[in-house]
Structures are given as C-alpha cells and as structure tokens.
Short mmCIF file of C-alpha atoms and ligand atoms in Angstrom, two decimals:
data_model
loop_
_atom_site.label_atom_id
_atom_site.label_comp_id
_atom_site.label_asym_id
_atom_site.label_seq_id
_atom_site.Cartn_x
_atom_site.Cartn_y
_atom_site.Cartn_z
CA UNK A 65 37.41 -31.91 30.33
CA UNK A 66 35.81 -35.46 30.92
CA UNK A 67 35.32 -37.77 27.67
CA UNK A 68 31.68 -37.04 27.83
CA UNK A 69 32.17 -33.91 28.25
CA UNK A 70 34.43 -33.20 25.14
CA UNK A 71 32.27 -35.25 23.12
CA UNK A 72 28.87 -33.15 23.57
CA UNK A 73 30.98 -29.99 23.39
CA UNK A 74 32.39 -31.29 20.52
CA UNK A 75 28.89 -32.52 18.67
CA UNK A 76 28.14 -28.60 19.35
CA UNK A 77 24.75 -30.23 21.20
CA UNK A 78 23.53 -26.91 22.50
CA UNK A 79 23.35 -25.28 18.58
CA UNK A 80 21.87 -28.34 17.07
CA UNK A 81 19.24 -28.57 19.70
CA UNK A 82 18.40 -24.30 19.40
CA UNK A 83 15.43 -24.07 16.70
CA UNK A 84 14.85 -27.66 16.51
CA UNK A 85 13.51 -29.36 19.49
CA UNK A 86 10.95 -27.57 21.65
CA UNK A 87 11.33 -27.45 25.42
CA UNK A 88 8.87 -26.77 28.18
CA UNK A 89 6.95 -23.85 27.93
CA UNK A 90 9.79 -21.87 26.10
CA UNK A 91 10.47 -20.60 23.32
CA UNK A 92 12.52 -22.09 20.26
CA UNK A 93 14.97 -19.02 20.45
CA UNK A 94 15.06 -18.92 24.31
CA UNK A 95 17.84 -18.68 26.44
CA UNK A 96 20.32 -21.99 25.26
CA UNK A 97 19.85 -25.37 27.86
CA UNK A 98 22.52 -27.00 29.80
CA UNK A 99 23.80 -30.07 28.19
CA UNK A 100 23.52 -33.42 30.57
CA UNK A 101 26.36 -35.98 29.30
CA UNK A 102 25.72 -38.18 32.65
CA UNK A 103 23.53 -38.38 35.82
CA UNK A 104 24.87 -41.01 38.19
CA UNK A 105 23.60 -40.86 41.98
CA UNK A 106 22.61 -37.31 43.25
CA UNK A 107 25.04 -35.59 40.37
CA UNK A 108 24.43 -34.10 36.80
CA UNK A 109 27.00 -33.63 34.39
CA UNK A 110 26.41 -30.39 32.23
CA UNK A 111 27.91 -28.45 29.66
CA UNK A 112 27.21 -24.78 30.18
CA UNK A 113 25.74 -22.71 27.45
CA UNK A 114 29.02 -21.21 27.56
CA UNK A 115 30.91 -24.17 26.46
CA UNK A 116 32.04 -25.08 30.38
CA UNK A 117 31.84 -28.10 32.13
CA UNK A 118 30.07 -28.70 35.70
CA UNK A 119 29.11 -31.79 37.76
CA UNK A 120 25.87 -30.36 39.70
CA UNK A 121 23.93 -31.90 42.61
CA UNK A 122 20.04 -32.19 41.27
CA UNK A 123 18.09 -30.23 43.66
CA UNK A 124 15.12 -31.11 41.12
CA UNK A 125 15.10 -34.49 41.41
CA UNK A 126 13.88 -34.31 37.64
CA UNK A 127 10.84 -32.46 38.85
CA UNK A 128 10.02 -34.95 41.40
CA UNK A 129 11.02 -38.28 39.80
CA UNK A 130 14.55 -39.30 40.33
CA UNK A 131 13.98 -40.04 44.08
CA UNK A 132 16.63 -42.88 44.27
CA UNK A 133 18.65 -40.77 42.01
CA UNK A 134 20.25 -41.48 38.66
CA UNK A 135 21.65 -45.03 37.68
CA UNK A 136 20.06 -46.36 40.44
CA UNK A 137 21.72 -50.12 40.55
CA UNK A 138 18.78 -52.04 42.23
CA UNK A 139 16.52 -49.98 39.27
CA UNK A 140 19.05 -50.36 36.52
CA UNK A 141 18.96 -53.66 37.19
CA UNK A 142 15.17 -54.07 37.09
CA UNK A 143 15.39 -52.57 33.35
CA UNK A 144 17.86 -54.78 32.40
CA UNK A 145 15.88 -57.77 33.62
CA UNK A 146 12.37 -56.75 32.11
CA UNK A 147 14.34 -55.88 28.80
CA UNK A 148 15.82 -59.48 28.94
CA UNK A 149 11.77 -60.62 28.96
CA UNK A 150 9.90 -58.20 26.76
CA UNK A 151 9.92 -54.34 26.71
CA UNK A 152 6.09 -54.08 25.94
CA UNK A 153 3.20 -55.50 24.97
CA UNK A 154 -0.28 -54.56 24.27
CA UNK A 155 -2.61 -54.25 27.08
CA UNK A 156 -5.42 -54.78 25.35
CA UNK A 157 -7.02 -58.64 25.67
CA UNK A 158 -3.12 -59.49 27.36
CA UNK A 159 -1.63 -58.99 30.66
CA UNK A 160 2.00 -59.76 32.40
CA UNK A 161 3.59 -60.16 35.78
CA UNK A 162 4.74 -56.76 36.02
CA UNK A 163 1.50 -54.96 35.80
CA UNK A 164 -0.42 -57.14 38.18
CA UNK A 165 2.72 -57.16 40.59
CA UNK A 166 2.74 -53.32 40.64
CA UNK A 167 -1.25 -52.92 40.78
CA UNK A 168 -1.32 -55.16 43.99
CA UNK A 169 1.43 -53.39 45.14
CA UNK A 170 -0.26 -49.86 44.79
CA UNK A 171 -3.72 -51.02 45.91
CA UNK A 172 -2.13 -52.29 49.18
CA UNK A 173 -0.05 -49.16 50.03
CA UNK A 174 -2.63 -46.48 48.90
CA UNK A 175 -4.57 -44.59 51.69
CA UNK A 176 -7.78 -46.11 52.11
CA UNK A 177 -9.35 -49.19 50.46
CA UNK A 178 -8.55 -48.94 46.89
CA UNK A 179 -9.45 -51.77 44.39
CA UNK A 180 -8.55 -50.89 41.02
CA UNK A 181 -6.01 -49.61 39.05
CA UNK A 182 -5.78 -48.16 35.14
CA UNK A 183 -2.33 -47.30 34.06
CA UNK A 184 -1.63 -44.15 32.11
CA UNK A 185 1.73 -43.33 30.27
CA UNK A 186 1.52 -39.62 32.34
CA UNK A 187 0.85 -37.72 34.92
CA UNK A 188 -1.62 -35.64 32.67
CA UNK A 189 -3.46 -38.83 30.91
CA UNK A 190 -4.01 -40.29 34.35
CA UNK A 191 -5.85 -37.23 35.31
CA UNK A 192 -7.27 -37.09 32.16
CA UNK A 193 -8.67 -40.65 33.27
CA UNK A 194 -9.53 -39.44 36.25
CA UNK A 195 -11.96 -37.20 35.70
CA UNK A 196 -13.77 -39.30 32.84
CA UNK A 197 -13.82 -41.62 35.24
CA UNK A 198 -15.81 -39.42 37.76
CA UNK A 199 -18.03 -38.28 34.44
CA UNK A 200 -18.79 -41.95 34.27
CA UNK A 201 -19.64 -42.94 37.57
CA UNK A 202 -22.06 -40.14 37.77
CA UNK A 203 -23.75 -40.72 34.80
CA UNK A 204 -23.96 -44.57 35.50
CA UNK A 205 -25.30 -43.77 38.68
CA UNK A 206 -28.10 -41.76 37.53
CA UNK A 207 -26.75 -38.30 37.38
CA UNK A 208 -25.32 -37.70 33.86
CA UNK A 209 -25.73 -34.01 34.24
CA UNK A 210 -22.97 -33.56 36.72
CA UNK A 211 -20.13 -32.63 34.35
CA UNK A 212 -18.68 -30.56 36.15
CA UNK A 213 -15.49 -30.27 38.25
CA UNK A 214 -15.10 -28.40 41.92
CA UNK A 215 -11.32 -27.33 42.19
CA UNK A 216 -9.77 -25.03 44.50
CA UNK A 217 -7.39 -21.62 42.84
CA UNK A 218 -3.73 -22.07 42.80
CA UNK A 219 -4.05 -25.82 41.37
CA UNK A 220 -2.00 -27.68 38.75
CA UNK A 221 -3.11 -31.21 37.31
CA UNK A 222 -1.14 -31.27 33.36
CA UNK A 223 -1.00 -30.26 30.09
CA UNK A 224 -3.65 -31.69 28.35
CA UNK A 225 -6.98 -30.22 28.13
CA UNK A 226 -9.23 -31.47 30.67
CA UNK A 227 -6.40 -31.30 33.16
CA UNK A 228 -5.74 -27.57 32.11
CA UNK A 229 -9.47 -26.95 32.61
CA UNK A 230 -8.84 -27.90 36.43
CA UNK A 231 -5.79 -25.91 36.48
CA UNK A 232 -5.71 -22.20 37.80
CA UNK A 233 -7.76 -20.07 35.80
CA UNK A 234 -5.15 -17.66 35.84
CA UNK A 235 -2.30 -18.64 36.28
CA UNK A 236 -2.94 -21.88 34.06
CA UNK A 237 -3.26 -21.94 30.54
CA UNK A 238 -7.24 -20.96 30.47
CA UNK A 239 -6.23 -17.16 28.79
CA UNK A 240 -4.15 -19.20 26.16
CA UNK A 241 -7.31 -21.45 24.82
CA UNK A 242 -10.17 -19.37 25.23
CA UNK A 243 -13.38 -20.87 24.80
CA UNK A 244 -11.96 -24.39 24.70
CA UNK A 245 -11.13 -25.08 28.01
CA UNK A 246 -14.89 -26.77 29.80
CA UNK A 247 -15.89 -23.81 32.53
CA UNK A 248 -15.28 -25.38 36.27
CA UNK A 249 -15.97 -24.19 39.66
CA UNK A 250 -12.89 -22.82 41.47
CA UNK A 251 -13.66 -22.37 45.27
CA UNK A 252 -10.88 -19.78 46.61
CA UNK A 253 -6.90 -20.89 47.54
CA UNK A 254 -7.43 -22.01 50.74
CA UNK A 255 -4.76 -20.29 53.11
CA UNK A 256 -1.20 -20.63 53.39
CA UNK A 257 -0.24 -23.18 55.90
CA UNK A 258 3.37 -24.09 57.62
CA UNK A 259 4.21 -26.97 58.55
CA UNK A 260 6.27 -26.60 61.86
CA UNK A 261 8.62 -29.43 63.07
CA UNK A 262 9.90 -29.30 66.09
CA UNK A 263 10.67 -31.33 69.46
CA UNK A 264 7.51 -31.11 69.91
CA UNK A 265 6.59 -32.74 66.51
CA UNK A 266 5.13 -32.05 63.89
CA UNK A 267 1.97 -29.59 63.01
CA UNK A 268 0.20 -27.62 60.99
CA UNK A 269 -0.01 -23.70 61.52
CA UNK A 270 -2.52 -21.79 59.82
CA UNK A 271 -4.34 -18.33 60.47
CA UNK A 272 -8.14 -19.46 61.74
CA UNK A 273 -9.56 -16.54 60.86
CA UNK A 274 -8.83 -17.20 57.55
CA UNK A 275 -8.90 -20.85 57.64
CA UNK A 276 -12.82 -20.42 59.04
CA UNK A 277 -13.49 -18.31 56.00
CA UNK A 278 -12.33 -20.73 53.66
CA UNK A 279 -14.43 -23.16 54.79
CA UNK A 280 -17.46 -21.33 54.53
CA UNK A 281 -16.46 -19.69 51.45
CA UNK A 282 -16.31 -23.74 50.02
CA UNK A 283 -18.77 -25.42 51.48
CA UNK A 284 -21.09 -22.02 49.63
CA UNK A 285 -19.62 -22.95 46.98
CA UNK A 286 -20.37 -26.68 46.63
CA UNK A 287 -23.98 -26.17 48.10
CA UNK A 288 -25.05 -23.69 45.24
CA UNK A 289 -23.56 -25.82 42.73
CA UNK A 290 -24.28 -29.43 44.12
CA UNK A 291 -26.28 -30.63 41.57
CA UNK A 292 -23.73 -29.89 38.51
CA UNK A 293 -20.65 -31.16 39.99
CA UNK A 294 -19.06 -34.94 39.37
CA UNK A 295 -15.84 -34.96 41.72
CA UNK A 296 -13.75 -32.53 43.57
CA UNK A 297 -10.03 -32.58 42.24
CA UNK A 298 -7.34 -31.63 44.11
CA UNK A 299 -3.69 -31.52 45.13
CA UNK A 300 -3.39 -33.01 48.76
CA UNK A 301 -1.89 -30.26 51.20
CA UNK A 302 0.68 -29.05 48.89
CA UNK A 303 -0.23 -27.38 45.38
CA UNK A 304 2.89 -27.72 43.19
CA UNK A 305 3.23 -26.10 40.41
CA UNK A 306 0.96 -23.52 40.84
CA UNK A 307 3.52 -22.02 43.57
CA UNK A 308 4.71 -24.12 46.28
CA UNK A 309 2.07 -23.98 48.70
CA UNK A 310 1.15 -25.84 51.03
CA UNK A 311 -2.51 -25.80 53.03
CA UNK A 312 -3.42 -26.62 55.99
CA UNK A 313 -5.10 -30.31 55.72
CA UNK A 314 -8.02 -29.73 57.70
CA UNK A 315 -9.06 -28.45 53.85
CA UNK A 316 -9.04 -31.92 52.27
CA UNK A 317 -11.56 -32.95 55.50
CA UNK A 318 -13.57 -30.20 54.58
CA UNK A 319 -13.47 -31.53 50.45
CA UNK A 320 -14.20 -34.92 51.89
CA UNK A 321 -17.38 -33.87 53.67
CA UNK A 322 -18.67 -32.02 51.19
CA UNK A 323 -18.17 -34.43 48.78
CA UNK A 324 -20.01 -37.16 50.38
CA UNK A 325 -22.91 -34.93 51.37
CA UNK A 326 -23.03 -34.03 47.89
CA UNK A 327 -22.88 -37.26 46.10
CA UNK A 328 -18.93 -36.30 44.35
CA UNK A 329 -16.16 -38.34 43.89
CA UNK A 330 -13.15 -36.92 45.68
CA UNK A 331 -9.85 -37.18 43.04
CA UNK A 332 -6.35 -36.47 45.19
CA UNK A 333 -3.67 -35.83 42.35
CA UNK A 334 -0.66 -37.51 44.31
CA UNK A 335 1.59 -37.00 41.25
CA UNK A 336 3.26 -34.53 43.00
CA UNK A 337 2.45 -35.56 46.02
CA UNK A 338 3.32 -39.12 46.07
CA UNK A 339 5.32 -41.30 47.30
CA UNK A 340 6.59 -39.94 50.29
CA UNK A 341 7.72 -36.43 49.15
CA UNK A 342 5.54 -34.32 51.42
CA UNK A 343 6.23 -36.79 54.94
CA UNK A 344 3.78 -38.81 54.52
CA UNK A 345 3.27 -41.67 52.16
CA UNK A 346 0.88 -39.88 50.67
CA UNK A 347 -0.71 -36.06 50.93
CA UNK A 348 -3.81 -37.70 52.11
CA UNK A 349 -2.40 -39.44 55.11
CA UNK A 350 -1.75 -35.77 56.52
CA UNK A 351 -5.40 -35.56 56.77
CA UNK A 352 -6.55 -39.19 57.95
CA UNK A 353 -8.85 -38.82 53.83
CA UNK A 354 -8.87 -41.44 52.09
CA UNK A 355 -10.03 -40.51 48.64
CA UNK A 356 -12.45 -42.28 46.20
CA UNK A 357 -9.81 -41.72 43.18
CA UNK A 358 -6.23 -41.00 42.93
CA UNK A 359 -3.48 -40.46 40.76
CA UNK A 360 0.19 -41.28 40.89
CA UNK A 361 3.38 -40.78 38.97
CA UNK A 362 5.97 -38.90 38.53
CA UNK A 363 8.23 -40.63 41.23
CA UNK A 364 6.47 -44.08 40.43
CA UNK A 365 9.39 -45.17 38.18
CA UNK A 366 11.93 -43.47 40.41
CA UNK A 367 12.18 -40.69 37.96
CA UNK A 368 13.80 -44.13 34.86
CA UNK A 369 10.20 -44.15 32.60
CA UNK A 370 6.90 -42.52 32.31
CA UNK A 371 4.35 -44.23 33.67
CA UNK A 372 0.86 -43.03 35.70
CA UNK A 373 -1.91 -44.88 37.46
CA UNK A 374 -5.69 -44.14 38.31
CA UNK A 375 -6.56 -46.05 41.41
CA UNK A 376 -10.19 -46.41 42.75
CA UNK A 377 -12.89 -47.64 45.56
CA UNK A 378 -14.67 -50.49 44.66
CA UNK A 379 -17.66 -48.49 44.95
CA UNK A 380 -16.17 -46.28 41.91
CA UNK A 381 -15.37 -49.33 39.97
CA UNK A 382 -18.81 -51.09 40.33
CA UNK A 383 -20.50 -48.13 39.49
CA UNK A 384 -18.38 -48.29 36.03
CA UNK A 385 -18.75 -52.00 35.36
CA UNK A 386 -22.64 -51.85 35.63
CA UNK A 387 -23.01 -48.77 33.77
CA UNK A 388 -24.06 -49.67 29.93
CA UNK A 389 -20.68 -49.22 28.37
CA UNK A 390 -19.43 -51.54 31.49
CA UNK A 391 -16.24 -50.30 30.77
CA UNK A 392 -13.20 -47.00 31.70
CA UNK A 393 -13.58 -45.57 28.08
CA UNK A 394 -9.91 -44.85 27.50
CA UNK A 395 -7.01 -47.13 26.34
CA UNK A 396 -3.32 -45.96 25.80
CA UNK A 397 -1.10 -47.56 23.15
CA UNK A 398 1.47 -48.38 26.28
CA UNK A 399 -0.79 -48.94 29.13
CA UNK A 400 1.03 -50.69 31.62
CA UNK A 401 4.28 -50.85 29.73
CA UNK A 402 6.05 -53.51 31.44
CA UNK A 403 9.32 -52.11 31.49
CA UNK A 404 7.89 -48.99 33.24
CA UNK A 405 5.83 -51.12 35.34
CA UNK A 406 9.00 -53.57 36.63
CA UNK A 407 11.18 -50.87 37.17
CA UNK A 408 8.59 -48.80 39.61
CA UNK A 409 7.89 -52.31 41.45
CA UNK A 410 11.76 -51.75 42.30
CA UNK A 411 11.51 -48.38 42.63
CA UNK A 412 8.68 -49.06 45.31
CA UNK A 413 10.98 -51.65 47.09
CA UNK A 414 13.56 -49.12 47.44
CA UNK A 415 11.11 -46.47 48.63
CA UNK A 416 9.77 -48.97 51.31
CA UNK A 417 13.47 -49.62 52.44
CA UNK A 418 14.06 -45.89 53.86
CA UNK A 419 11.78 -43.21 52.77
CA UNK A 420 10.43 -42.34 56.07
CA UNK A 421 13.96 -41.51 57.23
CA UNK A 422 15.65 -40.38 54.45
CA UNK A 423 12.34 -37.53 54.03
CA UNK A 424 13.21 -36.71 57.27
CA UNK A 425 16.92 -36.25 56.91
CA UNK A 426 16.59 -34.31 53.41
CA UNK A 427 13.53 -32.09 55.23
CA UNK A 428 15.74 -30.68 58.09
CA UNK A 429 18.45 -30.09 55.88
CA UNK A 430 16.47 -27.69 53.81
CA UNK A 431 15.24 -26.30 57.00
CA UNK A 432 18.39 -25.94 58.50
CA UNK A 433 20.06 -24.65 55.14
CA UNK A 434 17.66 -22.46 53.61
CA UNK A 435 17.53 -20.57 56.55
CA UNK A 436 20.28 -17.73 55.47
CA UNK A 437 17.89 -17.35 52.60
CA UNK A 438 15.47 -15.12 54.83
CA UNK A 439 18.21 -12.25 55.35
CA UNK A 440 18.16 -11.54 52.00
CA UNK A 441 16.73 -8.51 50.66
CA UNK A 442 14.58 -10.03 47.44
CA UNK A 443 13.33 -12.99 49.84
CA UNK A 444 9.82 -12.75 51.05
CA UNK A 445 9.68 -16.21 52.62
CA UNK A 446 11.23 -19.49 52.73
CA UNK A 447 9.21 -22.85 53.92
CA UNK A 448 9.45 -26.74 53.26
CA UNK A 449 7.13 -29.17 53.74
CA UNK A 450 8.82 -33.19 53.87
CA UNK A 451 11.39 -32.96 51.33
CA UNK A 452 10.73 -29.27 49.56
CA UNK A 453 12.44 -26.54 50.28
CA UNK A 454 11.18 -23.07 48.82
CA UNK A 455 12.38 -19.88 48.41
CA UNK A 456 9.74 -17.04 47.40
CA UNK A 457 11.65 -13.85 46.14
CA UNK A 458 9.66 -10.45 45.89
CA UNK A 459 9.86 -10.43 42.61
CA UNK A 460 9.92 -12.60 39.53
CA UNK A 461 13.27 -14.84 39.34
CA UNK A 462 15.27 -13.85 36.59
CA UNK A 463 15.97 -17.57 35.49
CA UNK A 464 19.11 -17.53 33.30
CA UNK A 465 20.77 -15.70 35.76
CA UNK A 466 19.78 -17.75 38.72
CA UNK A 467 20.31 -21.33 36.87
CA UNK A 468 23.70 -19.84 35.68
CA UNK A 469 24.80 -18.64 39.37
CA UNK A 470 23.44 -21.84 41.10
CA UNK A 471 25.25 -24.50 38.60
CA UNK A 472 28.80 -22.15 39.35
CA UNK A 473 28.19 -23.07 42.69
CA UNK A 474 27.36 -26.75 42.20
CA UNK A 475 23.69 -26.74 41.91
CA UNK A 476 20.76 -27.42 39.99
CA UNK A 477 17.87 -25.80 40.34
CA UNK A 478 15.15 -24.89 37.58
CA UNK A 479 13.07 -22.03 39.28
CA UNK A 480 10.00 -20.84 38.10
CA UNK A 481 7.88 -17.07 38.66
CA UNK A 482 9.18 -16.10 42.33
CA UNK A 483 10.27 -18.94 43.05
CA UNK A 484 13.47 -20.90 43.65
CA UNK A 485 12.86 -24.04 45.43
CA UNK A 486 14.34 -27.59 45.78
CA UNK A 487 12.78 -31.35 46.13
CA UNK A 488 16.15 -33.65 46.22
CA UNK A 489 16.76 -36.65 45.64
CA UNK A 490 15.96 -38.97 48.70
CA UNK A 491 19.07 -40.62 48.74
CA UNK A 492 21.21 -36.90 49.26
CA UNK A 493 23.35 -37.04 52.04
CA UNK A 494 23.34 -34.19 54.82
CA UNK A 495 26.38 -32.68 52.63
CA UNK A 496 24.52 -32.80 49.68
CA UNK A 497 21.92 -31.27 50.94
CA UNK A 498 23.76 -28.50 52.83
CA UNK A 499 25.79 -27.70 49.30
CA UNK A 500 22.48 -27.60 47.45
CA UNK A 501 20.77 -25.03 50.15
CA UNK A 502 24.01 -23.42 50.37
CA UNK A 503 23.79 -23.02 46.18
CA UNK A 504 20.46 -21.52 46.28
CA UNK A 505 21.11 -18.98 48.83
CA UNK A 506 23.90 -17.94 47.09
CA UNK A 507 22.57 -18.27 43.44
CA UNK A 508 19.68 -15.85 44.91
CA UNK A 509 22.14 -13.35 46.20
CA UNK A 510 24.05 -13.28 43.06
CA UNK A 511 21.40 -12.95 41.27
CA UNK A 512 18.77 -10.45 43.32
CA UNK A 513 20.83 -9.62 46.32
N1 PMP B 280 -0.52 -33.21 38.45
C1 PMP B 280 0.44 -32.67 39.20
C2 PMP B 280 0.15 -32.33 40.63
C3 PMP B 280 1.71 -32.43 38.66
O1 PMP B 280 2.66 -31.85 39.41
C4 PMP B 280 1.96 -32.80 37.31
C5 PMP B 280 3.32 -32.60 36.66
N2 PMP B 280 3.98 -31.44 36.97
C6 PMP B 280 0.92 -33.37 36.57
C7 PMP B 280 -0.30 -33.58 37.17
C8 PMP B 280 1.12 -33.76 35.12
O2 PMP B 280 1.98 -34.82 35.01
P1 PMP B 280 2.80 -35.08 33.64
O3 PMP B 280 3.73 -33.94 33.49
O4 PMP B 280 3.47 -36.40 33.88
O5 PMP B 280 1.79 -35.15 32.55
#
C-alpha cells in the first residue's frame, strides 16, 4: 500500500466522514465514498469503501473542471505565485491585476462583443446574477413587469433558488420546494440531436419533423407570453445535467430570434459548456449566436478553485448603469478572489495552447471506444458530443455497483439516473482514453449485462 494510502486507511477516513459531512444530493447514511489521497495528472488515488487501494483515470474531470488535470505545474505554479502576493482581497472600492487580467481576457475570447464582466464564487451565484441582471435591465428599460424567465425542459442551471426555478420542472428540484420556487415558462425539450463526425466533417443530425415542431411549439410559446418574459436562459446545444443531451443548434437561432423580436435578453449558461468541452470554444459558436449574457465556470480555474463570471453586451451594461440604482445589485464576500482569478488566467493560457486538438483527440476516442457499449443488452444509446462520451442504459444505473466495477477496472466514473457517461480530462492520452471507455463498457456489463 502507498504512504498515502496507509495513512487515510489508517485515519479510518471513510467512518469519520459517514454521518458527519453531507455530500451531493445523498444521504448521510448512503452508500460509503471513495477516499482520494492524491490526484496528479489524469489519475486519482482512492481507497475503496472496502479498505482497498486503486489509482483510477478521472473520466469526470471533477464534473467538468480539471481539464488540464490534477497538479497541473504551469497552474500550481500560478497558485504559488498569487499566494506569494495576496490570496484575497475585498472587491469592494479595490481591485488587482488578476481580476482585470482575466476580465480582458474573457471579454476578448467570448462569442460576440462582450464588455463586462461580474465575478461570482459559483456556477449557481453567477446564474443567480444572471438573471437579476436580466430583471434589471428590463425594469431600467421601462418594462419592470417582465419577471419572468423562458427556459426550455430538460435544463440544469444550480442549486440555489432562482437557478432551480429555471431548472426542469421535473426532474429539478421544483416537487422538493413547492410554492417557493418563482413559476417560469418551459417551452418543450427541443429534440435529440447527434453530432456526426466524419471525413466529411462535422454536422448536426436531427429529425425535421420534429425539429419543425419545436420551433413552432417555441416561438407559440414566447408570442403568448412576450410581454411577461425578461431573458431566455439556456444551456447552448448540450443540456448537462439534466441528461446528456445534446440539440440540434439551429434551436439557440431560433431563442435568438425570438428574443430580439421580443425585447429578452438571451443568457447561454456556458458553465458546462465552456471552454472548449463541446468542440467549440464555446456552445454558442456551434450556432454562429452570440448571446447578450453568459456565464462561465466550472473549467475556468482548470477544475484548482471556484470561481464564476457573468459577462455582458454593452447594451446590457448601459441599460444597468443608467437605471436608478446605476448599479448589478449583488456583491459576494470573494468576488474576484485573486487566487482563483490568477490561476484561471493560467488555466486559459494552457487552454489556448491545445484545446482545439486535444478535444478532438479525447472526442474520437470516446467515439471509437464507447462503441462496444451499443451491444450490450441494458444500453439504449451511446453518443458524444466534443469531449463527452455517454452511455444511456434502459434502466436506472445502479450506482454503487457501477462506481465499484468501473474503479476495479481503473476508472472513475460518477453516473447519474441512466446514465454512465465520461468528460476527461483534456490532457488524456489516446491510452487513457481507450482504458477509460474500455472501463465503462465493462463496468456496465458487470453491472447490467
Ligand atoms: N449551470 C450548469 C449548466 C451546470 O452544469 C452547473 C453545475 N453542474 C451549474 C450551472 C451550477 O454550477 P455550480 O455547481 O458551480 O454552482
């Protein structure tokens, strides 16, 4: 047993952390986690429930983060260089190189003219900020009665409670808090698109019938409740947690025309998104949209901080600045925390280096290796789209067994519903990637046959 190893064994981690610290969405008496002792590169080091030792690829990149992977030297670095200055200061009435550095650094590689940028400590403030924001402009633009929110089924934009409020109304958290969450307009899931990549290149298939419909079915939908709605919210091409799926981005052309016939903002959450993880830069680009708000995280930091940012049009940003309060009305304790905010101006230099390649080469790996998935008899479908690779079973995953099965064969993966599904690190070799497909097919077989 590695050092490491020994040592958490030994500190009996797993028992101390059962009934004490909460973990996502389960339950203090739920099935025991995996211990990490070390994450270097594309590798985990975990003590099983069980008491046994692995070293795992991350198929998860840490839910979307680590894209550079884990003790990153260039980002390491970067830490231990802001550290040396000052961790953090107060935002408020101060400001410091890193936070300028990284807003002019956003604002120049965002799709379309952005001008502005607020910087939330998450994913779910910044969309929290987001759609204030939109709440905002309207009102300071002479419509304070649009309060309301036009979001398609299927989406997922946080935890806290305006973002729930945007999130599927049934598969989100709405049943959980009823009453509370504000009541917004869900247009339908638009349909299921693939992305194909071929010699041919690269496009977008998608049933028209059913595409046609869609439209319709939206464009209804925003007509009959025009004069209520502030912004359209949405995932760009690819909705993530609320299953994997990817649509067909003639839809965000269709939310960008209605929007500016209807006098809404259009918010892309790019959390997910982001930062080159669906083969493009961003969602948006897949569509030729640029959108009057967006939000980004998650992979900002290269998976080392938390850290979020709201970036907007001029137009949006006017609007706010001449409205009577003249100002955003929100201001986090560690806006703009500098170390975040120097290590994701590293991260950023390391994503400019090689993303578009390294996408690429961690795509058709998935492709290639979650192939054998589709002769199994509890698959209903595999797909990827850039960098994710998903398997949909026919049935709900039964977790333990599948985390358990995956990490004996060298993986991690952290499924969810039917779903077993990968976004890897960017830096994963071919190998890699070919041991982490090969994982999850066999972790699914194991598990479900
Ligand atoms: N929006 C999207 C699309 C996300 O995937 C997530 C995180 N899963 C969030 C918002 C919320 O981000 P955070 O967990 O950092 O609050």
């Amino acid at each position: 047993m590695p050092e490491a190893t020994l040592l958490t064994a030994q500190s009996g981690l797993d028992g101390r952390d059962r009934g004490l610290v909460w973990h996502p969405y389960a339950p203090l008496n739920g099935p025991a986690p995996y211990a990490v002792s070390a994450a270097s590169g594309v590798r985990l080091s975990l003590t099983s429930p069980d008491g046994s030792a692995a070293e795992v690829l991350d198929a998860m990149a840490s839910w979307w983060c680590a894209v550079h992977g884990y003790r990153n030297p260039a980002l390491d670095a970067a830490a231990h260089r802001q550290i040396d200055d000052f961790s953090h200061v107060m935002f408020g009435g101060l400001t410091h190189e890193p936070a300028v550095a990284l807003a002019e650094r956003l604002v120049a590689m965002a799709p379309g003219p952005m001008a502005h940028v607020f910087f939330a400590d998450s994913g779910s403030v910044s969309v929290e900020v987001a759609l204030k924001l939109a709440l905002q402009y309207q009102a300071a633009t002479g419509s304070p009665a649009r309060q309301r929110f036009l979001t398609i089924r299927g989406g997922y934009h946080g935890d806290t409670f305006a973002a729930m409020s945007v999130c599927d109304p049934v598969d989100g958290m709405h049943a959980a808090f009823p009453g509370v969450l504000a009541p917004h307009v869900f247009a339908p899931r638009p349909p299921i698109a693939t992305l194909a990549v071929d010699e041919a290149g690269e496009r977008w298939i998608v049933d028209e019938d059913d595409q046609a419909r869609w439209e319709t079915e939206f464009r209804a939908l925003a007509d009959r409740h025009a004069a209520e709605l502030a912004a359209v919210v949405v995932e760009p091409v690819l909705q993530g947690a609320g299953g994997m799926r990817p649509y067909s981005p003639r839809c965000l052309r269709v939310m960008r025309e209605v929007a500016d016939e209807h006098g809404l903002l259009l918010i892309a959450d790019e959390i997910a998104t982001g930062f080159g993880r669906t083969g493009r830069l961003f969602g948006c680009e897949w569509a030729e949209v640029a959108p009057d708000v967006m939000c980004v995280g998650k992979a900002l930091t290269g998976g080392y901080l938390t850290l979020a940012a709201v970036l907007m049009t001029a137009r949006v940003g006017a609007a706010i600045t001449g409205s009577r309060f003249g100002a955003l009305l929100h201001g986090p304790t560690f806006m703009a925390n500098p170390l975040a905010c120097a290590v994701a101006s590293a991260s950023l230099d390391l994503l400019a280096q090689s993303w578009r390649t390294d996408v690429a080469r961690v795509g058709a790996g998935l492709r290639q290796g979650l192939a054998a998935a589709r002769a199994l008899d509890s698959v209903q479908e595999v797909r990827t789209v850039g960098a994710v690779g998903v398997i949909q079973l026919d049935r709900a995953v039964d977790v333990p067994a599948v985390t358990a099965a995956a990490v004996r064969n060298g993986v991690w993966v952290r499924p969810f519903r039917d779903l077993v599904y990968a976004m890897p690190p960017y830096i994963c070799t071919q190998d890699e990637v070919a041991t982490i497909c090969a994982g999850m097919v066999a972790a699914v077989r194991e598990a479900h046959g």
